[in-house]
Structures are given as C-alpha cells and as structure tokens.
XYZ file of C-alpha atoms in Angstrom:
595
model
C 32.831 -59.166 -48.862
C 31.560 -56.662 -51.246
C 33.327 -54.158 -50.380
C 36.774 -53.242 -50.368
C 38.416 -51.882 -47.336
C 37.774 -48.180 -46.550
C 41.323 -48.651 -45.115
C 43.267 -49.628 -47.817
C 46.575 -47.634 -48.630
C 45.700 -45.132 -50.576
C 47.826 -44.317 -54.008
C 50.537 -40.972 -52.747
C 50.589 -40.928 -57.008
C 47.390 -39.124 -57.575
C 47.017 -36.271 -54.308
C 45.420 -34.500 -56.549
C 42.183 -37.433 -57.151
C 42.382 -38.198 -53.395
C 41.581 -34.732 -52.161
C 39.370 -33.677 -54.554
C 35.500 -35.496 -54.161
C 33.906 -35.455 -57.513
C 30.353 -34.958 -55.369
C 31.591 -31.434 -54.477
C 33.044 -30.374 -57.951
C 29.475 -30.655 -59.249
C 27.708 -28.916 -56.557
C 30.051 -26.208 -56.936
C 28.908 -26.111 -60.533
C 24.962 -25.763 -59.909
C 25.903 -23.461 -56.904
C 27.571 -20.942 -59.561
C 24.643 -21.749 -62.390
C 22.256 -19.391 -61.768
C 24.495 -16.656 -61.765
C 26.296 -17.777 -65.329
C 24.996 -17.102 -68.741
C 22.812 -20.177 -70.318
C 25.759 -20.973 -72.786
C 28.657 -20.358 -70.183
C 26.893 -22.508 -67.497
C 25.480 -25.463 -69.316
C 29.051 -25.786 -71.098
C 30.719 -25.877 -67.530
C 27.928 -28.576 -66.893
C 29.283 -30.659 -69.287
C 32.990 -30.348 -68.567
C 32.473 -30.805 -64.871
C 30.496 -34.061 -65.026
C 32.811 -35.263 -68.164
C 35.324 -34.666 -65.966
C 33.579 -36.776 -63.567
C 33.523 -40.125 -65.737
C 37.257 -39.561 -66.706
C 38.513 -39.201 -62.910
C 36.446 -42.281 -62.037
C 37.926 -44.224 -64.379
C 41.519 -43.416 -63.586
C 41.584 -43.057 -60.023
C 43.325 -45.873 -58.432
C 41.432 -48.435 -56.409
C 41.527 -47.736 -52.490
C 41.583 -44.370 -53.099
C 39.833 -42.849 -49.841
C 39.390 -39.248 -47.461
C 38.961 -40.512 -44.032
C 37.385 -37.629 -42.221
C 35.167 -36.341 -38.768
C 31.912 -36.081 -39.456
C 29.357 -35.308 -36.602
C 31.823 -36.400 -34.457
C 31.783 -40.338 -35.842
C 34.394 -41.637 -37.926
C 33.415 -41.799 -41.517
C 34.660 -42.018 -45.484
C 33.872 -38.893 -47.733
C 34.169 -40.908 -50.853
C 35.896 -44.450 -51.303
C 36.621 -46.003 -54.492
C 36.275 -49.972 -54.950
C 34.647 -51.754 -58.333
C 31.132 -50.831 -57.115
C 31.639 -47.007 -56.808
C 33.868 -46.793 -59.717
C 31.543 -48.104 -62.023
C 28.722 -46.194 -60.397
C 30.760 -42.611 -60.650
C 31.974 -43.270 -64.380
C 28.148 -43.812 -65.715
C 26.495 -41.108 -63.633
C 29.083 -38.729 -64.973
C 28.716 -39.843 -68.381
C 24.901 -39.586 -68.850
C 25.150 -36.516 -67.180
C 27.576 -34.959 -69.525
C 24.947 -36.147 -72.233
C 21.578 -35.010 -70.645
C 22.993 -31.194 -69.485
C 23.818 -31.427 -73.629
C 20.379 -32.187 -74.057
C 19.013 -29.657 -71.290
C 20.940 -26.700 -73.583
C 19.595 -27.866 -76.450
C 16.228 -28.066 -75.357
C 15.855 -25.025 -73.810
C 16.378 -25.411 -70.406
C 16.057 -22.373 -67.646
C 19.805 -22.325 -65.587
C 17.995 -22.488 -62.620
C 16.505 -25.929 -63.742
C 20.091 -27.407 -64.741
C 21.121 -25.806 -61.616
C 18.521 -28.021 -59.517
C 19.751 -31.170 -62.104
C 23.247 -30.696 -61.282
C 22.536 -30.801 -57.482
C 20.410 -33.947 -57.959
C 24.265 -35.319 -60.096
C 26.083 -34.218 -57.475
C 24.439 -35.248 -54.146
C 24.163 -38.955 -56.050
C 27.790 -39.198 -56.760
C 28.301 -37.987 -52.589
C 26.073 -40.778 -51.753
C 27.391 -43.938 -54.292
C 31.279 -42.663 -53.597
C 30.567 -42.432 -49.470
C 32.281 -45.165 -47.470
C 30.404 -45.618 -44.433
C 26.350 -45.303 -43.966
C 26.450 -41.835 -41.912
C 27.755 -40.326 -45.081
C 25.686 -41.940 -47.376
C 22.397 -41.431 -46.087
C 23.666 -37.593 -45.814
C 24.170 -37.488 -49.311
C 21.030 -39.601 -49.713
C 18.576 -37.123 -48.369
C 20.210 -34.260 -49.620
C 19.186 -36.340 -53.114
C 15.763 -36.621 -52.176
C 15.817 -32.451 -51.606
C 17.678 -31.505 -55.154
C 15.702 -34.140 -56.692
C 12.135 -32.606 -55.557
C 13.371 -29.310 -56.437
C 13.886 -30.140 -59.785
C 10.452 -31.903 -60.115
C 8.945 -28.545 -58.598
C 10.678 -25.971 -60.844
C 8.655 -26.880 -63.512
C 5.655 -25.718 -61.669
C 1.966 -26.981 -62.617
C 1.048 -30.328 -62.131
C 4.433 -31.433 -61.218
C 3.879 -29.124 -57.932
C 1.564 -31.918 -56.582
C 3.234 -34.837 -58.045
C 6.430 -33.197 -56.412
C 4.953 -33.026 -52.849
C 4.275 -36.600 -53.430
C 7.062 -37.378 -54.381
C 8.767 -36.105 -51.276
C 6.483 -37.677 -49.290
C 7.515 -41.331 -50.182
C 11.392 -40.212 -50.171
C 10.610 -38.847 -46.523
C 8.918 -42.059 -45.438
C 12.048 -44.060 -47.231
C 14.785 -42.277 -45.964
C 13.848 -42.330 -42.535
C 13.225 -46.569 -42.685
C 17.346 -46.555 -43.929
C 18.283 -44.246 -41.789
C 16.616 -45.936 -38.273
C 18.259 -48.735 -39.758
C 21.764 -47.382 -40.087
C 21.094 -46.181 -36.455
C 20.798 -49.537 -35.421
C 23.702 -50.872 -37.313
C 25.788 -48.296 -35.259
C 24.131 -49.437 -31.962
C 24.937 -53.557 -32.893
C 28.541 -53.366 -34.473
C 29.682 -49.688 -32.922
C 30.576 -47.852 -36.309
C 29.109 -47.136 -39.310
C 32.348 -47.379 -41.730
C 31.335 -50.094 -44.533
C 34.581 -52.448 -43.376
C 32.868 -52.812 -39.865
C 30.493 -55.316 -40.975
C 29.434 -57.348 -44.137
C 26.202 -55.326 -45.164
C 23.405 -54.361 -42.554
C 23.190 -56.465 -39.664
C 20.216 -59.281 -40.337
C 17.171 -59.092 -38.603
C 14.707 -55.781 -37.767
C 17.902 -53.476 -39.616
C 17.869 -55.350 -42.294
C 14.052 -55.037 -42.444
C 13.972 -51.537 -42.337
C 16.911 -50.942 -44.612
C 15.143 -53.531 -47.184
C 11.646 -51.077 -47.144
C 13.643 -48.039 -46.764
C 15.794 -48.639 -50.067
C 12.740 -50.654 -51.202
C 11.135 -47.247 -51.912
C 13.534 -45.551 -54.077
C 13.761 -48.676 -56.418
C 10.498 -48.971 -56.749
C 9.149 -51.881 -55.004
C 5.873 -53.181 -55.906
C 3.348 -51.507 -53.765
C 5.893 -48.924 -53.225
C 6.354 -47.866 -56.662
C 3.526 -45.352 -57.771
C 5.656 -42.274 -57.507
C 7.496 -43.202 -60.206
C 4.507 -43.323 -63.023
C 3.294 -40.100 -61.041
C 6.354 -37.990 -61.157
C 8.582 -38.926 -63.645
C 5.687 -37.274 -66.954
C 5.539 -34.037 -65.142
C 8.427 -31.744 -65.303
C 10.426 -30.632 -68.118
C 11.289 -33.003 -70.667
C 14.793 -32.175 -69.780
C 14.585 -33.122 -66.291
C 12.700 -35.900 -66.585
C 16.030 -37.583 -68.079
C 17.908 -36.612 -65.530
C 15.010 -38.206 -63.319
C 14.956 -41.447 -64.837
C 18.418 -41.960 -64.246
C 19.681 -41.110 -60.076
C 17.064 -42.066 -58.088
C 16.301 -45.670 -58.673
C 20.098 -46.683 -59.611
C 21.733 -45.064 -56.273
C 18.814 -47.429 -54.728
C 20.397 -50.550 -56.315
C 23.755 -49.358 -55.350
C 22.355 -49.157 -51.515
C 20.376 -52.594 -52.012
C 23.871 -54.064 -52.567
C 25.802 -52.669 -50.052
C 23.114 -53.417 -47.402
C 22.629 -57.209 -48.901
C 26.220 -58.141 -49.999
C 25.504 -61.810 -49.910
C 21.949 -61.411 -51.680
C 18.433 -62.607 -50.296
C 15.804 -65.275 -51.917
C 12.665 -62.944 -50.810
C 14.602 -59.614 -52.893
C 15.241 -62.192 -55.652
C 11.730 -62.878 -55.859
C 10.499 -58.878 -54.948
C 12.543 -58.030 -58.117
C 11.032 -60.850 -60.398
C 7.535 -58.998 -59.230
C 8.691 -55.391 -60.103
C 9.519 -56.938 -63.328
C 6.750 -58.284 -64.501
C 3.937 -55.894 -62.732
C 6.114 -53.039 -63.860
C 5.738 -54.400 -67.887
C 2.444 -55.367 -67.361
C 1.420 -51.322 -66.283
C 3.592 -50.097 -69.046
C 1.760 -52.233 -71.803
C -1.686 -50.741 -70.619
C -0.440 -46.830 -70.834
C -0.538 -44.324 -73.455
C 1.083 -41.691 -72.155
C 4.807 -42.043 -73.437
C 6.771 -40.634 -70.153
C 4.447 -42.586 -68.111
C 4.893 -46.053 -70.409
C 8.560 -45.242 -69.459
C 8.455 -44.654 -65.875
C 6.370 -47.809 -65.504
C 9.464 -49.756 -67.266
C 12.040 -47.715 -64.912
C 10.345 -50.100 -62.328
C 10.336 -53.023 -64.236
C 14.256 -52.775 -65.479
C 15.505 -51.876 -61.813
C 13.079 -55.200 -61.050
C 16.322 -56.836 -63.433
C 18.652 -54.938 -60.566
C 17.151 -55.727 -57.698
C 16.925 -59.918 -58.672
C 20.645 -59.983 -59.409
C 21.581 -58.054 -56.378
C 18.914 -61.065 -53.983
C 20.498 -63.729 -56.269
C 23.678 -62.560 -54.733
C 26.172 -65.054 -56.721
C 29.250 -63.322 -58.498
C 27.795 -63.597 -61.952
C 24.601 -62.088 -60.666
C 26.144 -59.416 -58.970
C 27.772 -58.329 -61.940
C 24.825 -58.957 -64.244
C 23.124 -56.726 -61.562
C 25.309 -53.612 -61.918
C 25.963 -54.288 -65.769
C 22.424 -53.772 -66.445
C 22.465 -50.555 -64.216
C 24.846 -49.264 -66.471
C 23.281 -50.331 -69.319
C 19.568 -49.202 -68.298
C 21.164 -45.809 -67.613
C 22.160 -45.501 -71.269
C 18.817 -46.776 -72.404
C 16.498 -45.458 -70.563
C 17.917 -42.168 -70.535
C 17.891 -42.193 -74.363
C 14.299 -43.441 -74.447
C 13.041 -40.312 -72.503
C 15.546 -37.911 -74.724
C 13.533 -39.220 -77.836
C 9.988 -39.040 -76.063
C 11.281 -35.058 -74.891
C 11.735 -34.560 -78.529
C 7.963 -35.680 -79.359
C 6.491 -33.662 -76.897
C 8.784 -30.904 -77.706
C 8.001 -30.795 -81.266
C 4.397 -31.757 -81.238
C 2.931 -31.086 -78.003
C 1.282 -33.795 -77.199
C 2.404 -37.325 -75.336
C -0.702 -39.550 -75.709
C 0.194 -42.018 -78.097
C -3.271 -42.124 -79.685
C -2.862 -39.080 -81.101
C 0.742 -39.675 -83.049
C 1.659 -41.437 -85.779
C 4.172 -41.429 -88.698
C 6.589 -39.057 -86.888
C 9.487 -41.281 -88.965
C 9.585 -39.184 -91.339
C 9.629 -35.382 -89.545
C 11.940 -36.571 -87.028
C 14.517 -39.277 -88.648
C 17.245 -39.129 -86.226
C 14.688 -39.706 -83.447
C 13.260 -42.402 -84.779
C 16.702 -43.904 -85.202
C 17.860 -43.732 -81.537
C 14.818 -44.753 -80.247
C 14.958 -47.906 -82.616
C 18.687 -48.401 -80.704
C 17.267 -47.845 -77.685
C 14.173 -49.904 -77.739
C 15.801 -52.901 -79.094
C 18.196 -52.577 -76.328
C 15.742 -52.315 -73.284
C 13.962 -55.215 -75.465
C 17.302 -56.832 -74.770
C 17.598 -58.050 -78.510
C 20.611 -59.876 -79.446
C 23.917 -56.829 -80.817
C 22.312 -54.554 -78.226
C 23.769 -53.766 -74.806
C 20.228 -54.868 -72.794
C 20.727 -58.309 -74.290
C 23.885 -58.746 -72.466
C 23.251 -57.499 -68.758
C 20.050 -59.221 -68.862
C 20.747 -62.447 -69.954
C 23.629 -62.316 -67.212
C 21.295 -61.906 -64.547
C 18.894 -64.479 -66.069
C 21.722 -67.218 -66.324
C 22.479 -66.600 -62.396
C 18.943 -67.510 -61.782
C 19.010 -70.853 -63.901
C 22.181 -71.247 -62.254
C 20.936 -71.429 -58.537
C 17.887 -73.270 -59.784
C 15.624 -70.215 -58.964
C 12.898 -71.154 -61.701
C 10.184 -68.667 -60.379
C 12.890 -65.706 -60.535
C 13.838 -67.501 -64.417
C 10.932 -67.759 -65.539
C 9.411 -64.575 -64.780
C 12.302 -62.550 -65.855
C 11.804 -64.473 -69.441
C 8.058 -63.048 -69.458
C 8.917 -59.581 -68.853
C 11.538 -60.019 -71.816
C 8.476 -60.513 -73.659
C 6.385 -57.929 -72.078
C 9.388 -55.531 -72.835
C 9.186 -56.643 -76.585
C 5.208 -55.636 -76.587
C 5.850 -52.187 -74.969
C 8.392 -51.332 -77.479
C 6.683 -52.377 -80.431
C 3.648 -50.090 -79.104
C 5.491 -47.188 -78.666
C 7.533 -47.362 -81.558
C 4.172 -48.051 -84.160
C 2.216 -45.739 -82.556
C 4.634 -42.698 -82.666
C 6.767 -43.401 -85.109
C 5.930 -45.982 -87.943
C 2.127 -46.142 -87.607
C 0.259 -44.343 -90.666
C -1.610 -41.020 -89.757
C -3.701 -38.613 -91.413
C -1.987 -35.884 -89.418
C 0.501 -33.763 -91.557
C 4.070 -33.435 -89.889
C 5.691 -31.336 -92.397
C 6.062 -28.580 -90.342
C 7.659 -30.228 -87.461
C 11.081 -28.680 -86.587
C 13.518 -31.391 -86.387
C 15.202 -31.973 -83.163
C 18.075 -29.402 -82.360
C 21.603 -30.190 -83.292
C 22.741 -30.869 -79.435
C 19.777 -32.876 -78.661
C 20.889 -35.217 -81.619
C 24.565 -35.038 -80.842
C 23.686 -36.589 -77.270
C 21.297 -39.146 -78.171
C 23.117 -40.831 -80.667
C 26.171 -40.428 -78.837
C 24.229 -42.506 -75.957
C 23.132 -44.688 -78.912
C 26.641 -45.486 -80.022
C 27.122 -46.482 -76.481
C 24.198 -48.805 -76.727
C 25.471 -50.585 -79.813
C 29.294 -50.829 -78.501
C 28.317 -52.480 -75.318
C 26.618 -54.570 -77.318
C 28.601 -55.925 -79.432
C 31.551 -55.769 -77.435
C 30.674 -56.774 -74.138
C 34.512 -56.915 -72.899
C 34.580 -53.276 -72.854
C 31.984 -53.257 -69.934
C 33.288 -56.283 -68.100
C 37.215 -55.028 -67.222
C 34.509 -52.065 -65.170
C 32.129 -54.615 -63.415
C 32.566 -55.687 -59.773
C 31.491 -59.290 -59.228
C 32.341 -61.628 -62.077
C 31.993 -61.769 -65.420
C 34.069 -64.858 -66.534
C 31.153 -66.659 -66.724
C 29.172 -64.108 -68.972
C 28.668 -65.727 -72.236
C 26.476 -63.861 -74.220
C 27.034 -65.284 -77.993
C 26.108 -68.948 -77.248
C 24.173 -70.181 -79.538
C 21.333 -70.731 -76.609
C 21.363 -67.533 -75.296
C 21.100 -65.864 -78.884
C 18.489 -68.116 -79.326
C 16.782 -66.945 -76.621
C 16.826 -63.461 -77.443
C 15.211 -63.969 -80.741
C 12.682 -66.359 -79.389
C 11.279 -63.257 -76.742
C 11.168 -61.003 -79.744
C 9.187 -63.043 -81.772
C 7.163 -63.643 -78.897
C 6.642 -60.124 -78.656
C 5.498 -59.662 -82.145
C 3.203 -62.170 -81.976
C 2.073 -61.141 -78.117
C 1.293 -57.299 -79.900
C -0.387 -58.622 -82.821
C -3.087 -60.518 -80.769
C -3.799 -57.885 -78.301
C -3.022 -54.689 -80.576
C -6.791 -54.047 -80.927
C -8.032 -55.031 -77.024
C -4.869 -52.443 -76.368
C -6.043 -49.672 -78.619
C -9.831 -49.568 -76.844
C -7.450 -48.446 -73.334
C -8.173 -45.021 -72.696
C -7.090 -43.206 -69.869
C -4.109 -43.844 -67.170
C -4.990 -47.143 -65.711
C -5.216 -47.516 -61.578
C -2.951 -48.951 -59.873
C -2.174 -49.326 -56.395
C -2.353 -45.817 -55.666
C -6.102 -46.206 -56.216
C -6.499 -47.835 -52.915
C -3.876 -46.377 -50.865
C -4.510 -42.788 -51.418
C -8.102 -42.844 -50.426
C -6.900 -45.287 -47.550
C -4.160 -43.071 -46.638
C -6.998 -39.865 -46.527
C -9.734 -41.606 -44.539
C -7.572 -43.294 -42.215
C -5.688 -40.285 -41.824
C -9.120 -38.521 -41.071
C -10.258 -41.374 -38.769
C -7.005 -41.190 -36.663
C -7.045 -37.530 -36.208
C -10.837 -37.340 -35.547
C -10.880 -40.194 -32.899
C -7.856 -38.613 -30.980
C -9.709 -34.821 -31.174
C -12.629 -36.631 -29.580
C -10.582 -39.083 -27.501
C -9.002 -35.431 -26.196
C -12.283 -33.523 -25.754
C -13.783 -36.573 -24.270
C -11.136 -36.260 -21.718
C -11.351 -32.762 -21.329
C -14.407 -32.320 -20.640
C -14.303 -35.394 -18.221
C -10.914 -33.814 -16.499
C -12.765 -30.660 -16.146
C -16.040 -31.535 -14.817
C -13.947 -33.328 -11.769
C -12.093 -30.134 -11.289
C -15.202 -28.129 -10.946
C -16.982 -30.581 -8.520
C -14.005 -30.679 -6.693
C -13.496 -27.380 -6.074
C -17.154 -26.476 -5.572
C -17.456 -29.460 -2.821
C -14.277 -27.463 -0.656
C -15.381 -24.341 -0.874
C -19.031 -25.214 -0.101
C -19.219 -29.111 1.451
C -22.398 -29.028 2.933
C -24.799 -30.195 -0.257
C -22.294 -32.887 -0.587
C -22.254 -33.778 2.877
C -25.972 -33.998 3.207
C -25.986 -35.841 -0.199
C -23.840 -38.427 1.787
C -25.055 -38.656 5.329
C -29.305 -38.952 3.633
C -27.488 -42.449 2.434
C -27.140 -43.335 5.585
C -29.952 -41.579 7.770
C -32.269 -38.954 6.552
C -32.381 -37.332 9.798
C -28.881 -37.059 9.910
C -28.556 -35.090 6.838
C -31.109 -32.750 7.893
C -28.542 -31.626 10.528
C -25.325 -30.694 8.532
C -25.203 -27.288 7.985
C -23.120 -24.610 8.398
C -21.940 -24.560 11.924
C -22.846 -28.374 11.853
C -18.755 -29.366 11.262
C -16.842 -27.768 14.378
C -14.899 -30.022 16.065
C -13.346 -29.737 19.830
C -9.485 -29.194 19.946
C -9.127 -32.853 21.098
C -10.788 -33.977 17.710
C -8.733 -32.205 15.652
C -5.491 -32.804 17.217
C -6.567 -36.527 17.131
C -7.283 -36.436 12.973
C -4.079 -34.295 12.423
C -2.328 -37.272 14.352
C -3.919 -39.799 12.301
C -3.240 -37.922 8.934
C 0.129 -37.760 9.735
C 0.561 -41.786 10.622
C -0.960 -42.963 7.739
C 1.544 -40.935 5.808
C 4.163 -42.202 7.895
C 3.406 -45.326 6.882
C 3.116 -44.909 3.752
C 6.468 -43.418 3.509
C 8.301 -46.659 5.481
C 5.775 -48.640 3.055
C-alpha cells in the first residue's frame, strides 16, 4: 500500500509538531504580509517556510490530526515517506525563492499571493484523506492565479486561462473523489488502495492529468509560466505540477502501463517544443512538462525502484528547475529582454549566473556528478527492468533532447560571442546569488552523494546504482549525443522565429467556434420553440373565445352547406344534450382514472 495508515499511533513526544499544520503557519505568514514592511515580511517568509523543511524532517512518522470536516471524517495533515519528502522540499525551495523575491524586488503583496500558493500546497501534499486534499487543492489553483494576475499585463489573460484549465481539472478529481466516497463509504486514504478502478479512476487520471501537464493538456504551462514576475514565475515552476505527481501517486499506488506510456509522451513532446523556442521562460516551461513526463512514468511503472526514482526526481527537478528560472529572472532583470536571439556573451557581466545555470543545466541534462543524473537514471532502470522498451527508449531520447536544449540556452545567452556591449550590466543582487548557488550546492551534493536523498525517499532505493560503469556510460553517451544533435541542427534552429504552435492552435479556435455553434443552435433551438409554443397559444385562445371560423373551417371538410350554417346562435344545445356530454365527459375521465 502506498500509504501509511492515517491511524497509526501518533508520537505523545512531539504535541507540539502534531498540533501545529505547517499549511497554516504559512498562510498565516502571507495573511500578515501586506501589512509588514518589505524587509520585516520577506525575512518572516523565509523563517516560516525554513521552518517548514526542518519540522518535516523531524516529525515522527504517523504523526496525524484526525478532525470533522463538513461533517465527514477526515486527516488535516498526515505524515508517511511520501508527504515527508514532499513538505521538506517545498519548504526548502521556498525559503530560497522568497530570498530571491527580496532580492529582486518583489511587491509584499506579490510574496503575499506566493506564500498562499506555499501554503495551500503543503495543506494539500500533508492531507490524509481526498476531501481535504482537493480543499487544499483548489484553494491552490485560487493563490496560484492570483499570483499570475498580480503582475498585471499580459499575464491577466494568460491568468484567466490558466484558471480555466485548473477549473476544468479540479472538478474531473473532485467528481472522482465523489465517487470514491459513494463505492468504499469514506474518503480517508487507509479506506482503499488509491482511487477505485474504473470511470473514478478515469476522471481522477484527466483531472490530475491537467496539472502535470499531460500532452494535449499541457499548453497552460508554456502560456503562463513567461508572464508574471520573474520572481513568481519560480515559485510557479515549482507547486503546481509536483503536488500533481504527488496526487498521481496516491490515486495510482500500484502504477498503470497507459500513465507509463502518457509520461514517456510528455517527455519527449515536451523536449521536442522546448528545442524549437526562443523565449527563455517559455524553453523552460516547455521542459517543466517534459521533466514531470520523468514523474509521471515512474509513478505508471509503479515498481518500488520506480516509485522512488519517481519522487527522487521531483525533488531533484524542484532544485533544478527552480534554479534555471532564478538565472533566466536575472537575464531579463538585468537586460530586459528574454528572446534568446538577441543575447549573447552575458558570461562575462553576470559570472555567478552563468555558473549556476552551468550546475543547473548539466543537472536537468542529467550528466553524470549532478543530481538529475541520479533520479533519472532510477526511473529509466525501472523501465528496462519491467521490459517496458517503448517507456526506455523514449526516456533515453529526451535525455538527448534535454542535452540540445541546454546547450542552446546556455550558447545563446551566455557563451555565444555578441557585438552587444554588457559592461554596464548590474550584476545580480547579493540575495539573488546567495539563493541560487545555495540551490546549486544542493544540485552538486545530491549528486555526488546520492545516500543523502535516499534515507528521505519512499519506495526503494536499494536497487539505485548510479556509479556503474553502464549507467555512467550512459550519461556521457546522451551528452555527446547532444553535442553532436546541436551541432547538426544549430543553423535549421537559428532560422525559428517566433513561438511555435502547438496544440493550442487547434483547440482554442475549436473551443471558440464550437462554443459559438452550441450557444447559437440552442438560442435558435429556443426561439424556434418559442415562437412555435406561442403561435399555439394564440390560436388556441382565439378559437375559444371566437369558434365559429374554426368551426366552419371544419364542417366545409365535410359539407359545404353545412358550414354555411354555423354561426352564432348555430351551437345551442337542448338541456338533454348537454346533460348527456357532461355525462360522457365525466366517464371518460372516470375511466381514465381506474385506467
């Protein structure tokens, strides 16, 4: 079972840990942001979410707060391998990015909306039942568009988008967590192993499916993730996609062949995009996709060494990826401008930049003494285990996709040769630097000492051995390939121009049009109606208060000289007659009644 019991004993040692969520220390933070100075708040940022890693590391196992909620029985937070490891990396790339927010010049209000987006993710990874999480889970999708919207501008539209999907998503996992409750009568995680299979496990799969980007699902990412702040869009790249793993794992604990195969896809359609962009955010978002495409195949795999290959690599990408948008917020800080095209030689202005994007580029590359190298090739030894070539294979080609990206973004903005004089770029600010090589560091000590992240990872990781000859091998084989993959196709790369379509090309106009089409058949389906409705009425009520054109209408059917003779005066009966139709009005009722 993947999870532990929500009703395990908790430890009497540590009251203190077992009545205090870590969710709700955080949102008490952003609550009291706005109203702080800049200095005062964004320091109280960092020692709340610090404090977050720290009490996720040391709180004992089975430590749980049963409580009422909405009348059901549910689990504010619950602490098993999966949670743990979850809690201690969300709080410490938080600590690092509100840092980086300070430094950078963040509003308190935007931190504020950041700190929500922290805290509502750590409710929703530390709940122990499905009523709580998807609670926390919407509440995510809320502090997250806020965030996206504060910036104002074009991330106003890519916001409402963005809210859109996360509407349509949440409400897929939550009809499915409905269902659960109807099939196994609670919705505590120790009721049943995962979501029940069939139509549940359908919708939870699409639900989910949308926050991790699933292909065809996928194009808010690319669309939202450039627009805001450079600030928040670390914060962004970080929550979002990674609680979606953690809910793709509780909902599958036992894995699935068709999400094995749906994550090989968002790996390799995810590289594939991020090859063809120049925008830098947007080259990133695209591999967000492609990374969690890592997640998502370890989590369908669903062996022990994939499982913790799965969640390794989430805590690895988070370092990573975070890092990589930290240095691209430093270029567009400095510089103004995010079009790779345009940059060149920034090596030399910005040093320190250039150094932790190095770290984190050969890490996301997943070359060998970097911490990608390890989570990946875990996941990518569970597939050769189980004899999943398609998955293995696949997974191997993205490696060398990830290579090309890399090398692109790193010769174009950093090493590249340009006639463009940097000189009088301000370096990036003391805190900014401070944070990403701090997040760095971290990507060279899981690295090289692996053991440090495997006593954290659920699954297992006995069988993670990442300095075989083969698997170093490997490693260096992808890179090379990579090299050699950029070299051929530098030039047909350089003639790209603008963002390339993608899905989104098709389904927004099909979304408008059909959209139209549906709401202009049922206005004319309604007026059709209407006006068909209405036109009986009148005739009706025109034929009892004057019956005589309609009776002579009727009787010239019959006899033309019969119709002649209606008229008014023409339809008096004797008292016999009528007492005779009142009888027979009243029988046929009767018998309709008894019928």
């Amino acid at each position: 079972m993947l999870v532990e019991s929500a009703s395990a004993s908790p430890s009497v040692s540590w009251p203190v840990l077992r009545m205090l969520p870590p969710a709700f220390v955080v949102l008490a933070v952003a609550l009291l942001m706005p109203v702080l100075s800049r200095r005062l708040g964004h320091g109280l940022g960092v020692v709340a979410t610090g404090s977050v890693a720290v009490w996720s590391y040391v709180v004992p196992a089975g430590t749980y707060l049963p409580v009422t909620f909405l009348g059901f029985d549910a689990v504010l937070f619950n602490v098993d391998a999966f949670s743990r490891l979850m809690g201690i990396i969300f709080g410490l790339i938080a600590c690092a990015a509100v840092l980086y927010s300070y430094s950078s010049a963040a509003s308190n209000t935007q931190t504020a909306y950041a700190l929500g987006y922290v805290g509502t993710s750590l409710g929703a990874v530390f709940a122990g039942d499905w009523l709580t999480m998807i609670f926390f889970w919407e509440l995510m999708a809320v502090t997250s568009t806020l965030l996206v919207w504060d910036y104002g501008g074009e991330a106003v539209r890519a916001g409402f988008r963005y809210a859109i999907y996360h509407a349509l998503g949440g409400s897929l996992f939550m009809a499915a967590i409905v269902w659960q409750y109807v099939e196994v009568g609670s919705f505590l995680f120790s009721a049943a192993e995962g979501i029940v299979p069939g139509i549940p496990a359908a919708l939870a799969a699409v639900g989910i499916g949308v926050n991790v980007g699933f292909v065809g699902l996928h194009t808010w990412l690319p669309d939202t993730y450039p627009r805001p702040h450079v600030a928040a869009s670390v914060f962004l790249s970080v929550y979002t996609t990674k609680t979606g793993v953690y809910g793709m794992a509780r909902a599958f604990p036992d894995g699935h062949l068709l999400i094995a195969y749906m994550g090989a896809a968002m790996a390799m359609v995810g590289v594939i995009y991020a090859l063809l962009q120049n925008d830098m955010r947007r080259l990133l978002a695209y591999h967000i996709q492609s990374q969690v495409g890592y997640m998502v195949a370890g989590v369908g795999i669903g062996t022990a060494l994939a499982t913790a290959g799965a969640f390794a690599h989430v805590f690895n990408h988070i370092l990573y990826k975070a890092l990589l948008f930290m240095t691209a917020g430093v270029v567009v800080a400095r510089v103004d401008e995010e079009n790779l095209k345009y940059l060149g030689g920034l090596r030399s202005a910005l040093p320190l930049t250039a150094l932790a994007f190095t770290i984190a580029a050969l890490s996301i590359s997943g070359f060998p003494g970097f911490n990608g190298f390890v989570s990946k090739g875990m996941i990518t030894a569970a597939a050769h285990d189980e004899h999943l070539d398609g998955v293995y294979y696949i997974l191997l080609a993205a490696g060398v996709g990830t290579f090309m990206s890399f090398i692109k973004f790193g010769y174009y903005a950093f090493f590249r040769g340009t006639e463009r004089n940097w000189t009088t770029v301000e370096r990036a600010a003391n805190g900014q630097v401070v944070a990403m090589l701090g997040v760095a560091g971290l990507c060279v000590l899981f690295g090289l000492y692996p053991d440090a992240l495997f006593t954290i990872l659920p699954g297992d990781a006995h069988d993670a051995h990442p300095f075989t000859p083969g698997h170093i091998g490997e490693g260096l084989v992808l890179a090379l390939l990579g090299v050699v993959g950029f070299a051929l196709l530098k030039k047909p790369l350089s003639k790209i121009g603008g963002a390339v379509p993608d899905v989104d090309s098709l389904l927004n106009p099909a979304a408008f049009y059909g959209t139209r089409t549906l709401v202009r058949g049922v206005t004319d389906l309604f007026a059709a109606v209407d006006r068909v409705v209405a036109g009986g009425s009148y005739a009706v009520a025109g034929a009892v208060s004057n019956p005589y054109p309609v009776l002579r209408r009727t009787a010239s059917a019959f006899s033309r000289d019969g119709a002649d003779d209606i008229g008014p005066g023409s339809l008096r009966a004797t008292i016999a007659t009528s007492i005779l139709l009142v009888v027979l009005v009243l029988a046929a009722a009767l018998v309709g009644l008894l019928g």
